[in-house]
Coordinates of N, CA, C and O in Angstrom, one line a residue:
X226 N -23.6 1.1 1.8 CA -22.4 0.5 1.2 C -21.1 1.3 1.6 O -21.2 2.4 2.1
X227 N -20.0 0.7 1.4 CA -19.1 1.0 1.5 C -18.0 1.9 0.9 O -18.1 1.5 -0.3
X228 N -17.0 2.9 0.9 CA -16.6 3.0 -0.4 C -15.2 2.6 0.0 O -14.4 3.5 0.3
X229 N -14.9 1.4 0.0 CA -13.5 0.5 0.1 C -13.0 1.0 -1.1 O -12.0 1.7 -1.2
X230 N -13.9 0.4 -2.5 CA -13.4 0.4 -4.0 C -12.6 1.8 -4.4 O -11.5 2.0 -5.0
X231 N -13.4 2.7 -4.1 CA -12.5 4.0 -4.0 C -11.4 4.2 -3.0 O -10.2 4.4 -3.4
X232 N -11.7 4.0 -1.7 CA -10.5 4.3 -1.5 C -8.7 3.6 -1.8 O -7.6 4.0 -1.8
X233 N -9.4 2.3 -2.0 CA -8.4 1.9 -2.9 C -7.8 2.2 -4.3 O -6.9 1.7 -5.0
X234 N -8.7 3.0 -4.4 CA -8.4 3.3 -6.1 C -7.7 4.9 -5.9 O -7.2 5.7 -6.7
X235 N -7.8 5.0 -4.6 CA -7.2 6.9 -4.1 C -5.8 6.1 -3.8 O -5.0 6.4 -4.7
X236 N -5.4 5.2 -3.0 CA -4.3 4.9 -3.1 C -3.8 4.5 -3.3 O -2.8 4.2 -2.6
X237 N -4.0 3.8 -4.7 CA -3.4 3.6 -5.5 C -2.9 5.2 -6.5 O -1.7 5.4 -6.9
X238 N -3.6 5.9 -6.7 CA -3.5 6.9 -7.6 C -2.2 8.1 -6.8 O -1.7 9.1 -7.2
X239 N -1.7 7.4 -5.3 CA -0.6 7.9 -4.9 C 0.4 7.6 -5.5 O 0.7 6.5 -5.8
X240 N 1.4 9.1 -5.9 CA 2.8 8.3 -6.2 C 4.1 9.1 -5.5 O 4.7 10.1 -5.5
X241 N 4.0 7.9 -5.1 CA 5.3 8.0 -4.0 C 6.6 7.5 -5.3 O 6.5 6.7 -6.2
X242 N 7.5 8.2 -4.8 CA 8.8 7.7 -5.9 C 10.1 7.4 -4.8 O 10.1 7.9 -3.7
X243 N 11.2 6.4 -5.5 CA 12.3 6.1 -4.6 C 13.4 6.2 -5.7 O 14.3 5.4 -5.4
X244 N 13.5 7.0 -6.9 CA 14.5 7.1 -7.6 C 13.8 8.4 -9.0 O 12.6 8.3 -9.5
X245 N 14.5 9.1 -9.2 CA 13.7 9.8 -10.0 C 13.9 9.9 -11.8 O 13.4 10.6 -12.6
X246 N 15.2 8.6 -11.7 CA 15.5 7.9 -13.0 C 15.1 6.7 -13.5 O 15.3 6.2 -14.6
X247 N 14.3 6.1 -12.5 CA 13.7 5.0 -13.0 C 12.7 5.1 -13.7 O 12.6 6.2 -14.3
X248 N 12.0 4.3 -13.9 CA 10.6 3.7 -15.5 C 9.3 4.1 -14.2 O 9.5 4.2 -13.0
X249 N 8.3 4.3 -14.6 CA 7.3 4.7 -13.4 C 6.8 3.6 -12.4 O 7.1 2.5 -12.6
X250 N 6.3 3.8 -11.6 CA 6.1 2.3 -11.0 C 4.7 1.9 -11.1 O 3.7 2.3 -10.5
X251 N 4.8 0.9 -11.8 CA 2.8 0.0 -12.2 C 2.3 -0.2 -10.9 O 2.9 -0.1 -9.8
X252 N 0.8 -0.5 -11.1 CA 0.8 -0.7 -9.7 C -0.7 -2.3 -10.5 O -1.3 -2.4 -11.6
X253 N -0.7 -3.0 -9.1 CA -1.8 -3.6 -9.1 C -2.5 -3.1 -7.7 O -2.2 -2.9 -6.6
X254 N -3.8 -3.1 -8.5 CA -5.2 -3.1 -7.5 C -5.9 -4.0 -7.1 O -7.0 -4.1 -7.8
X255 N -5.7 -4.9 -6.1 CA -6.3 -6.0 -5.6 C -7.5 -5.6 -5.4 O -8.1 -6.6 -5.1
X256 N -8.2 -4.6 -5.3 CA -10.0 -4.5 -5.2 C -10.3 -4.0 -6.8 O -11.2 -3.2 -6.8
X257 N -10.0 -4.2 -7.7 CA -10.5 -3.9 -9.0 C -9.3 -5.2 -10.3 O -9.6 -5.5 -11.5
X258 N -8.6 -5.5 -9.8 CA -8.1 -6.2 -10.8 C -8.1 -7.9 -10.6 O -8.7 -8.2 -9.6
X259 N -7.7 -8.7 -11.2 CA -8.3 -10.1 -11.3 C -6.8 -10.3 -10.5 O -6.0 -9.4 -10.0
X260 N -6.7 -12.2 -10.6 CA -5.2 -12.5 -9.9 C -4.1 -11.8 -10.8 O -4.0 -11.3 -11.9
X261 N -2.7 -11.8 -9.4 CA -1.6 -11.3 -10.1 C -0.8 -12.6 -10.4 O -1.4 -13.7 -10.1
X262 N 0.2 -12.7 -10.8 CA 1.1 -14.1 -11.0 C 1.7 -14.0 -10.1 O 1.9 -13.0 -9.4
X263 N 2.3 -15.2 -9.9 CA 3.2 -15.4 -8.4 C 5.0 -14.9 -9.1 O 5.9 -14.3 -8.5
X264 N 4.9 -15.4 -10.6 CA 6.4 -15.2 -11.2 C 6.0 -13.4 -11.5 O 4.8 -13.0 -11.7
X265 N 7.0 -12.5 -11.4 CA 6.8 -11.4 -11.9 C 8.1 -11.2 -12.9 O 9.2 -11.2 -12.4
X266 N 8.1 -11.0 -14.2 CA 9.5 -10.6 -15.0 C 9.7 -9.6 -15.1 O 8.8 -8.7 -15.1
X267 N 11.1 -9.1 -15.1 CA 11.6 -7.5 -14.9 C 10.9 -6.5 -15.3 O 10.8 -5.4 -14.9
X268 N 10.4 -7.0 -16.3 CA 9.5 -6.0 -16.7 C 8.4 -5.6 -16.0 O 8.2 -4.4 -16.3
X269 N 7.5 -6.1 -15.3 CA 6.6 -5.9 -14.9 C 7.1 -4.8 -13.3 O 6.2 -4.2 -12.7
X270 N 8.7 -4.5 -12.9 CA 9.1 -3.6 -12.1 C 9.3 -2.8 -12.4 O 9.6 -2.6 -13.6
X271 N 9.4 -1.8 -11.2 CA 8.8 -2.1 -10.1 C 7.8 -2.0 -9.7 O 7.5 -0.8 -9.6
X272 N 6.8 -2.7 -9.2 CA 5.4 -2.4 -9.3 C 5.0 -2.4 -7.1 O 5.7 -2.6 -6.2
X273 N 3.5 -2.1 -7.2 CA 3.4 -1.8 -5.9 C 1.9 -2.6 -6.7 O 1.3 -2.7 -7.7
X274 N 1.9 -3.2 -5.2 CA 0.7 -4.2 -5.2 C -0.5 -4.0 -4.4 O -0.3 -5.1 -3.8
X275 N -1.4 -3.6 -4.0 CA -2.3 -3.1 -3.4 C -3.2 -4.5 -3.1 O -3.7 -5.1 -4.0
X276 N -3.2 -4.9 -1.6 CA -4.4 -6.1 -1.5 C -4.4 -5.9 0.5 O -4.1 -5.2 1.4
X277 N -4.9 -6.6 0.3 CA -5.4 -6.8 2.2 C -4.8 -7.3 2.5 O -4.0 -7.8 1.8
X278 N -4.6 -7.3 4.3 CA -3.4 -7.8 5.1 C -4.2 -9.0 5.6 O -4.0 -9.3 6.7
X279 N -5.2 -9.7 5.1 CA -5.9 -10.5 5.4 C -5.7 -11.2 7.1 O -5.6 -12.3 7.5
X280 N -5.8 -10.0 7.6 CA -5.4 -9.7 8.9 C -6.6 -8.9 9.6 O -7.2 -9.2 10.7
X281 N -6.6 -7.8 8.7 CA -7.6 -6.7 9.7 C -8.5 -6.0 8.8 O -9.1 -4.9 9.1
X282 N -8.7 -6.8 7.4 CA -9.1 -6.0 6.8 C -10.6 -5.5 7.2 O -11.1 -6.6 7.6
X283 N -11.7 -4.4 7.4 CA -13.0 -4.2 7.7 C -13.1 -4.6 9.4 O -14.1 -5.1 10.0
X284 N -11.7 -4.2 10.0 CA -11.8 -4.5 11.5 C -12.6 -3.3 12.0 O -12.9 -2.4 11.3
X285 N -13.2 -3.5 13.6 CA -13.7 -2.8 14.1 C -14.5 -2.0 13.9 O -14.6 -0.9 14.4
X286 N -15.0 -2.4 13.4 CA -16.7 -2.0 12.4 C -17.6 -1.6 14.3 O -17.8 -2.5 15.2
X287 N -17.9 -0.1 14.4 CA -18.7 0.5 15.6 C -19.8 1.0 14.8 O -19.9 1.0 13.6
X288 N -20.5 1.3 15.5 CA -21.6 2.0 15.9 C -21.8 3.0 16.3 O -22.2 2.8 17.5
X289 N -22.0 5.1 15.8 CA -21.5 5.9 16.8 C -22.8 6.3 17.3 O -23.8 6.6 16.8
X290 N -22.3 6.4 19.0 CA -23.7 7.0 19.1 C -25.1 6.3 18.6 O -24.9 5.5 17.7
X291 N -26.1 6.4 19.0 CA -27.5 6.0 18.5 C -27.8 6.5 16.9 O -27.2 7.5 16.4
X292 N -28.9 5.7 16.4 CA -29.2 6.0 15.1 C -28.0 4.9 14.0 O -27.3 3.9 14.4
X293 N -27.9 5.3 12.6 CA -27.2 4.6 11.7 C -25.6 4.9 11.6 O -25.0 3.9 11.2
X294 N -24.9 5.8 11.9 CA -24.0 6.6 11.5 C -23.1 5.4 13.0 O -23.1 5.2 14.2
X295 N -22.3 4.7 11.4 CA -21.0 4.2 11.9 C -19.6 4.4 11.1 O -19.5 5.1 10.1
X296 N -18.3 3.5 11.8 CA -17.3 3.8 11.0 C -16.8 2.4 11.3 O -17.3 1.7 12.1
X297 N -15.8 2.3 10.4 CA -15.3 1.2 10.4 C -13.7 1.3 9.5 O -13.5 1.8 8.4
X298 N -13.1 0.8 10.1 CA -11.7 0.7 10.3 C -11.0 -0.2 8.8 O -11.6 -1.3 8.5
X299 N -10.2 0.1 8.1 CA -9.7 0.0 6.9 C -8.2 -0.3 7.2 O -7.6 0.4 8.0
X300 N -7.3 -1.5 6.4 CA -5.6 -1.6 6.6 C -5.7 -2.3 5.7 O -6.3 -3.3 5.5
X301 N -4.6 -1.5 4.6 CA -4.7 -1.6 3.1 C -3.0 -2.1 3.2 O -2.1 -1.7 4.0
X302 N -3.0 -2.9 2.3 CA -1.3 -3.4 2.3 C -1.2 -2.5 0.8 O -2.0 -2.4 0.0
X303 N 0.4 -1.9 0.9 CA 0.7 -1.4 -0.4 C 2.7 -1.7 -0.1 O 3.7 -1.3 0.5
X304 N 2.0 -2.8 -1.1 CA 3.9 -3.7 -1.2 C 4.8 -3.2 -2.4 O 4.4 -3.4 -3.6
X305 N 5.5 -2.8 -2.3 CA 6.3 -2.3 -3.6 C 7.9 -3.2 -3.5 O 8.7 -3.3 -2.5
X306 N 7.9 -3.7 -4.7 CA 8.7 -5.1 -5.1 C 9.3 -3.8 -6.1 O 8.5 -3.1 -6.7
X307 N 10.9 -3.6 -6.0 CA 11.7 -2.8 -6.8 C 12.7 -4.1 -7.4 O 13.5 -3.1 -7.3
X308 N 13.1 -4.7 -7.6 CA 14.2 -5.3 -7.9 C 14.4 -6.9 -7.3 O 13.9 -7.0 -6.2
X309 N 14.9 -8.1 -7.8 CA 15.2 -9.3 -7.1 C 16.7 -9.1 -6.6 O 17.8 -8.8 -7.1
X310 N 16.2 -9.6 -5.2 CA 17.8 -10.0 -4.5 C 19.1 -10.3 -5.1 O 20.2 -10.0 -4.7
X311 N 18.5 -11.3 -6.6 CA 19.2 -12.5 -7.1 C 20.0 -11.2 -7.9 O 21.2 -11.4 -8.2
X312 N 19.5 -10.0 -8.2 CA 20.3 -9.3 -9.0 C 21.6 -8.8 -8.6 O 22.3 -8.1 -9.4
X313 N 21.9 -9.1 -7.6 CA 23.6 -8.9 -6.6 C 23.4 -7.9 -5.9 O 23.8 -8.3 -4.8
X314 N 23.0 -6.8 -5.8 CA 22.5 -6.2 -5.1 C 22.4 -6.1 -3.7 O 21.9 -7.2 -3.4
X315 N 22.7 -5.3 -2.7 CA 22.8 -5.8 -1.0 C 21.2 -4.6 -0.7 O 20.7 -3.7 -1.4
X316 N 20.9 -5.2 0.7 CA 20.4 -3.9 1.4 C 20.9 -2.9 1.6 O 20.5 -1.8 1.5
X317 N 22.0 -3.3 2.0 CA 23.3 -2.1 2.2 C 22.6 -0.6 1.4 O 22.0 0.3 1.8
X318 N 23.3 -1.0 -0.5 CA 23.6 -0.3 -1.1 C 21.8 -0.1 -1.6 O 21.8 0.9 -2.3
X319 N 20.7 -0.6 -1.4 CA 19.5 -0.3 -1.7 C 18.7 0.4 -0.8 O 17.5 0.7 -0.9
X320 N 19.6 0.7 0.4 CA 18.6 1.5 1.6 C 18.3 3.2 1.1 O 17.2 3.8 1.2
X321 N 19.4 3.6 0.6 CA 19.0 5.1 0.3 C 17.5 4.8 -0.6 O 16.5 5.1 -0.1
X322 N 17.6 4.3 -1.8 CA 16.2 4.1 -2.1 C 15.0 3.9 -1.2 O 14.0 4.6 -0.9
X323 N 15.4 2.6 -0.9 CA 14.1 2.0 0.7 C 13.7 3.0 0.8 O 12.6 3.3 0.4
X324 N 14.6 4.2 1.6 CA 14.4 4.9 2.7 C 13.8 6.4 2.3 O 13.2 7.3 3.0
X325 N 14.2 6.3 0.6 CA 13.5 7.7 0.2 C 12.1 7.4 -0.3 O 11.3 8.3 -0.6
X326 N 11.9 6.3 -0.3 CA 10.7 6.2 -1.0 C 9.8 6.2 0.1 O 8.9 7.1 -0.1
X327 N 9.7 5.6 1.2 CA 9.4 6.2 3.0 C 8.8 7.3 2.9 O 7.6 7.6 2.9
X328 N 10.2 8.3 2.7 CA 10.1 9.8 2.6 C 8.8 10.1 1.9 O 7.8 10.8 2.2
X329 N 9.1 9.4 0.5 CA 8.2 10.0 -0.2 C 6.7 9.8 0.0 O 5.9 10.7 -0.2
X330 N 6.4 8.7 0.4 CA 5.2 8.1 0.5 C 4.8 8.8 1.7 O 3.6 9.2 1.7
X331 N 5.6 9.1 2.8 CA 5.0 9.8 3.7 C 4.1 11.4 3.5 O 3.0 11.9 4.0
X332 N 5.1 11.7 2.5 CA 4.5 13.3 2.1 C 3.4 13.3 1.4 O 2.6 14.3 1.5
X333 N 3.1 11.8 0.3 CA 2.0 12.2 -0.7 C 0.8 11.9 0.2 O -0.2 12.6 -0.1
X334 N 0.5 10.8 1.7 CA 0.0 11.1 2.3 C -0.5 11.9 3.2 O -1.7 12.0 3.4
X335 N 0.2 12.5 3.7 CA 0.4 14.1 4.2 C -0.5 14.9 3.5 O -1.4 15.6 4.1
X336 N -0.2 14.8 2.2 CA -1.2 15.9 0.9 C -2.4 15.5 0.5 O -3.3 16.1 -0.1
X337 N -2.3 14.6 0.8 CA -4.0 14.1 0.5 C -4.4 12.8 1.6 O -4.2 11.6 1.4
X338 N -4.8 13.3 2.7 CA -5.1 12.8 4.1 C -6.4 12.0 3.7 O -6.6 10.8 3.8
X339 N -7.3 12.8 3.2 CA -9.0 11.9 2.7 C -9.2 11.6 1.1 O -9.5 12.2 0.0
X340 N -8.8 9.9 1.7 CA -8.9 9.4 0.4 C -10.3 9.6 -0.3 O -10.2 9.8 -1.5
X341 N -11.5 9.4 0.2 CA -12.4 10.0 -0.1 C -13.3 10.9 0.9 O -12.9 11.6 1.8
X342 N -14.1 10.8 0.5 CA -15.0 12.7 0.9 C -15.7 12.1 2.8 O -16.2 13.0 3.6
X343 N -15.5 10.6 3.2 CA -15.9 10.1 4.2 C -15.1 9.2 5.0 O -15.6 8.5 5.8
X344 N -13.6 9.3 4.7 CA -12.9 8.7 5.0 C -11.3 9.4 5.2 O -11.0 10.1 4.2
X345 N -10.5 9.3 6.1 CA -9.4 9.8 6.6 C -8.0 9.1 7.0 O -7.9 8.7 8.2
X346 N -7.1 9.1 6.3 CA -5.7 8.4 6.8 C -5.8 8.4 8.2 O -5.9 9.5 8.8
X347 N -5.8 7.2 9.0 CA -4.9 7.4 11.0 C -3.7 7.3 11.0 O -3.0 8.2 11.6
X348 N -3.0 6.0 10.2 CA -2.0 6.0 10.6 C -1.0 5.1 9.3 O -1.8 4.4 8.8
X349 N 0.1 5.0 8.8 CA 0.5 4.0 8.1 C 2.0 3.2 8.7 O 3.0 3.8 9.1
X350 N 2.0 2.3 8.6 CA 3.4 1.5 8.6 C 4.3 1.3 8.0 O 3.9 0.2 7.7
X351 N 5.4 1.3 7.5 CA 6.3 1.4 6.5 C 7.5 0.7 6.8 O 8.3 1.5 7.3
X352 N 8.0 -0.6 6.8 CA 8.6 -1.8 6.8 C 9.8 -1.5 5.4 O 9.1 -1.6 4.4
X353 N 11.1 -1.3 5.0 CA 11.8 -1.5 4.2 C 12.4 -2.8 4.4 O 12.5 -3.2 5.6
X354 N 12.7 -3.3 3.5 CA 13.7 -4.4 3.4 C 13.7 -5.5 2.4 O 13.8 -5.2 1.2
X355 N 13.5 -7.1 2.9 CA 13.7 -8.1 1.4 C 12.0 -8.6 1.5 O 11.3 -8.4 2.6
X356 N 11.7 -9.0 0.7 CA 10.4 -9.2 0.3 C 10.0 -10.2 -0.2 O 10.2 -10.1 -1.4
X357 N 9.2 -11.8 0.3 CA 9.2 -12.8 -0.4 C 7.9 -12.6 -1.4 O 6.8 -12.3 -0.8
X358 N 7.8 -12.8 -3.1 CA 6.9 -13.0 -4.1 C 6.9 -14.5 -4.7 O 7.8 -15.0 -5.4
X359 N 6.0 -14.9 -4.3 CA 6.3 -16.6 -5.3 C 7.7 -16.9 -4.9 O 8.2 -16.5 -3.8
X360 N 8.4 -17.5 -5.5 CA 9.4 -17.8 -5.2 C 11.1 -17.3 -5.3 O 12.3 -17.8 -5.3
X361 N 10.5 -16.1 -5.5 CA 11.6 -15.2 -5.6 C 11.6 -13.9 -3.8 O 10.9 -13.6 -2.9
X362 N 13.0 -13.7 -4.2 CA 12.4 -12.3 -2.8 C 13.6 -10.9 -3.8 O 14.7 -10.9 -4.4
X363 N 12.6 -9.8 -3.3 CA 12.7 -8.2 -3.4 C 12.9 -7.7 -2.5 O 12.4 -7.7 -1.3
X364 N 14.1 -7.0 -3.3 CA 13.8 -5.2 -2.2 C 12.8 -4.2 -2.5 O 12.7 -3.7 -3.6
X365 N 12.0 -3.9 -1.5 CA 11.3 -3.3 -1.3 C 10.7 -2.6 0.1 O 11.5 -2.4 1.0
X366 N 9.5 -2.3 0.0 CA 9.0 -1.7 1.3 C 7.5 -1.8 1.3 O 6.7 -1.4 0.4
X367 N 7.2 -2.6 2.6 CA 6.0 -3.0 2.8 C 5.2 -1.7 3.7 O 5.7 -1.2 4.8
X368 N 3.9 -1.3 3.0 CA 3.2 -0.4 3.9 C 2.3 -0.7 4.4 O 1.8 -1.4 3.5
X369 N 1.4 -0.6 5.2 CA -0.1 -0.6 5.8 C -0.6 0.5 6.6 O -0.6 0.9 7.7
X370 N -1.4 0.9 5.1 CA -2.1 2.2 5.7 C -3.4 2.0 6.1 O -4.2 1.4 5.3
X371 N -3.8 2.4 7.6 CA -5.1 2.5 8.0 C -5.7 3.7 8.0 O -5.4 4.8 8.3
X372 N -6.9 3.1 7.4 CA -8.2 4.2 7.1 C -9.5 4.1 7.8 O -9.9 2.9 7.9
X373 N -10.1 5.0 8.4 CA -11.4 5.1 9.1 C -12.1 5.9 7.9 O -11.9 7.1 7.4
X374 N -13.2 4.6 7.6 CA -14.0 5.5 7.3 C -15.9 5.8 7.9 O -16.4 5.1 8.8
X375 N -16.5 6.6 7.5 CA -17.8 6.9 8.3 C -18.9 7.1 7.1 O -18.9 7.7 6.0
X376 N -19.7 6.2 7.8 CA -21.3 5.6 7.1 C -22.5 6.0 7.7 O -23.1 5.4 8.7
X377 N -22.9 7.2 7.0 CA -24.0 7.3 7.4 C -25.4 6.3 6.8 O -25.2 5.3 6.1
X378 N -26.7 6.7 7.2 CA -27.7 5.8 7.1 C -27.9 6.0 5.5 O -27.6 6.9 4.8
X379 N -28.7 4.6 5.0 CA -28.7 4.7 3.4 C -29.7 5.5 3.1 O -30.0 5.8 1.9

């Protein structure tokens, strides 16, 4: 088996910050929590949402070497929705946040590289900007962290 469920639950348990007066930021876990709503109310911000890029998720699944011992390839979306557009607000004046929260998220990766005891950060993505949810759009910053992890025989 796999340990997807943890390492999703390791990054989620990251906290990256983009203001250090704000309310904390919630998060949803798309590998342990049921549906999210498409409407989100202020309250529920700013939250970061954790789900698959239903793109690459469990790509490149190898084989190393002879015997059982493989790895396979991990790209976790972690969307963080701070605010609606509709609030007046420009990118302009929301990039210092965007861009520290980048910062930040970079470093809490940095500090904790193995999300678990068989698996290891490669690489992550980090997209700032407007963000379509249901029928609203956010500023935020879209990330995709890839993880390799390694499976030995059961």
């Amino acid at each position: 088996m796999t340990q997807i469920v943890a390492i999703y639950a390791a990054i989620a348990a990251l906290v990256p910050v983009y203001d250090s007066d704000v309310t904390p930021i919630k998060i949803w876990n798309g590998a342990l929590t049921g549906v999210i709503k498409q409407v989100l109310p202020s309250a529920a911000l700013p939250i970061r949402i954790l789900t698959t890029t239903g793109e690459n998720e469990g790509r490149d699944f190898a084989f190393i070497a002879l015997g059982k011992l493989s790895k396979v390839t991990w790209v976790i979306e972690d969307l963080l929705l701070i605010k609606p557009v509709a609030e007046g607000d420009s990118l302009k004046t929301m990039s210092p946040y965007l861009i520290s929260y980048c910062d930040s998220y970079i470093t809490v990766l940095r500090d904790s590289r193995g999300p678990t005891s068989n698996s290891h950060v490669v690489a992550a993505d980090m997209k700032p900007g407007v963000f379509e949810w249901g029928d609203n759009r956010y500023f935020g910053v879209n990330v995709k962290v890839e993880i390799e992890e390694f499976q030995g025989a059961a």
